[in-house]
Amino acid sequence: MLFIVGVIVLLVVAIVGVLSNAGAGHPLTDFSVFGYHLTGSTGTLFLLGIAVGAVASLGFSSTSCGTAWTKLTAAARPPGMPRLVG
């Protein structure tokens, strides 16, 4: 339940942040990332930052869950039993 509330709050903050920084009043000038020039508004940059953060968070979560799963299966294996690969 707390996870769902957190996701809802995150979405509301993201939407409000992007919409409040959108439009002609917030131009993005002379900004580039790895040689790629970004145009638009600061809201666009904020949205791209949210997307990159979400992908990085999912990658870290997958890595940590995989490590925990490996440790759990190794702990549940009886002593002397070989590890099956594949």
XYZ file of C-alpha atoms in Angstrom:
86
model
C 0.000 0.000 0.000
C 2.795 2.410 0.876
C 4.455 1.649 -2.461
C 1.300 2.654 -4.337
C 1.039 5.921 -2.385
C 4.707 6.637 -3.173
C 4.190 6.036 -6.889
C 1.142 8.313 -6.929
C 3.043 11.087 -5.129
C 5.979 10.666 -7.524
C 3.702 10.942 -10.561
C 1.959 14.045 -9.206
C 5.284 15.739 -8.472
C 6.602 14.826 -11.922
C 3.528 16.147 -13.711
C 3.462 19.383 -11.716
C 7.207 19.885 -12.206
C 7.078 19.359 -15.946
C 3.993 21.512 -16.478
C 5.262 24.374 -14.306
C 8.531 24.511 -16.278
C 6.990 24.184 -19.742
C 6.291 26.831 -22.307
C 8.001 29.839 -23.809
C 8.714 31.364 -20.414
C 11.263 28.663 -19.599
C 13.441 28.170 -22.687
C 16.360 25.776 -22.668
C 19.264 27.580 -24.326
C 22.777 26.382 -25.096
C 22.491 23.031 -23.313
C 24.052 19.829 -24.609
C 24.626 16.336 -23.260
C 27.424 14.279 -24.839
C 27.332 16.523 -27.903
C 23.550 16.243 -28.348
C 21.967 19.691 -28.162
C 18.673 19.754 -26.305
C 16.018 22.230 -27.296
C 12.664 23.003 -25.768
C 11.931 24.005 -22.203
C 13.350 23.221 -18.792
C 10.268 21.042 -18.293
C 11.519 18.793 -21.086
C 14.884 18.506 -19.391
C 13.171 17.737 -16.081
C 11.109 15.003 -17.760
C 14.228 13.471 -19.328
C 15.907 13.513 -15.919
C 12.950 11.670 -14.411
C 13.104 9.044 -17.176
C 16.846 8.482 -16.742
C 16.425 8.256 -12.973
C 13.623 5.704 -13.331
C 15.687 3.502 -15.655
C 18.692 3.708 -13.319
C 16.488 2.866 -10.344
C 15.050 -0.186 -12.109
C 18.541 -1.348 -13.064
C 19.794 -1.028 -9.494
C 16.696 -2.798 -8.181
C 17.160 -5.690 -10.627
C 20.803 -6.058 -9.673
C 20.136 -6.046 -5.946
C 17.206 -8.485 -6.255
C 19.328 -10.857 -8.322
C 22.075 -10.772 -5.718
C 19.612 -11.406 -2.887
C 18.009 -14.287 -4.812
C 21.404 -15.913 -5.374
C 22.228 -15.661 -1.672
C 18.835 -17.070 -0.654
C 19.067 -20.069 -2.956
C 22.634 -20.760 -1.811
C 21.544 -20.612 1.837
C 18.628 -22.996 1.212
C 20.844 -25.605 -0.474
C 21.968 -28.460 1.778
C 25.700 -28.601 2.515
C 27.654 -30.546 -0.072
C 25.005 -30.245 -2.767
C 26.501 -28.826 -5.982
C 25.144 -25.680 -7.508
C 23.180 -26.355 -10.679
C 23.894 -23.921 -13.485
C 21.287 -23.129 -16.105
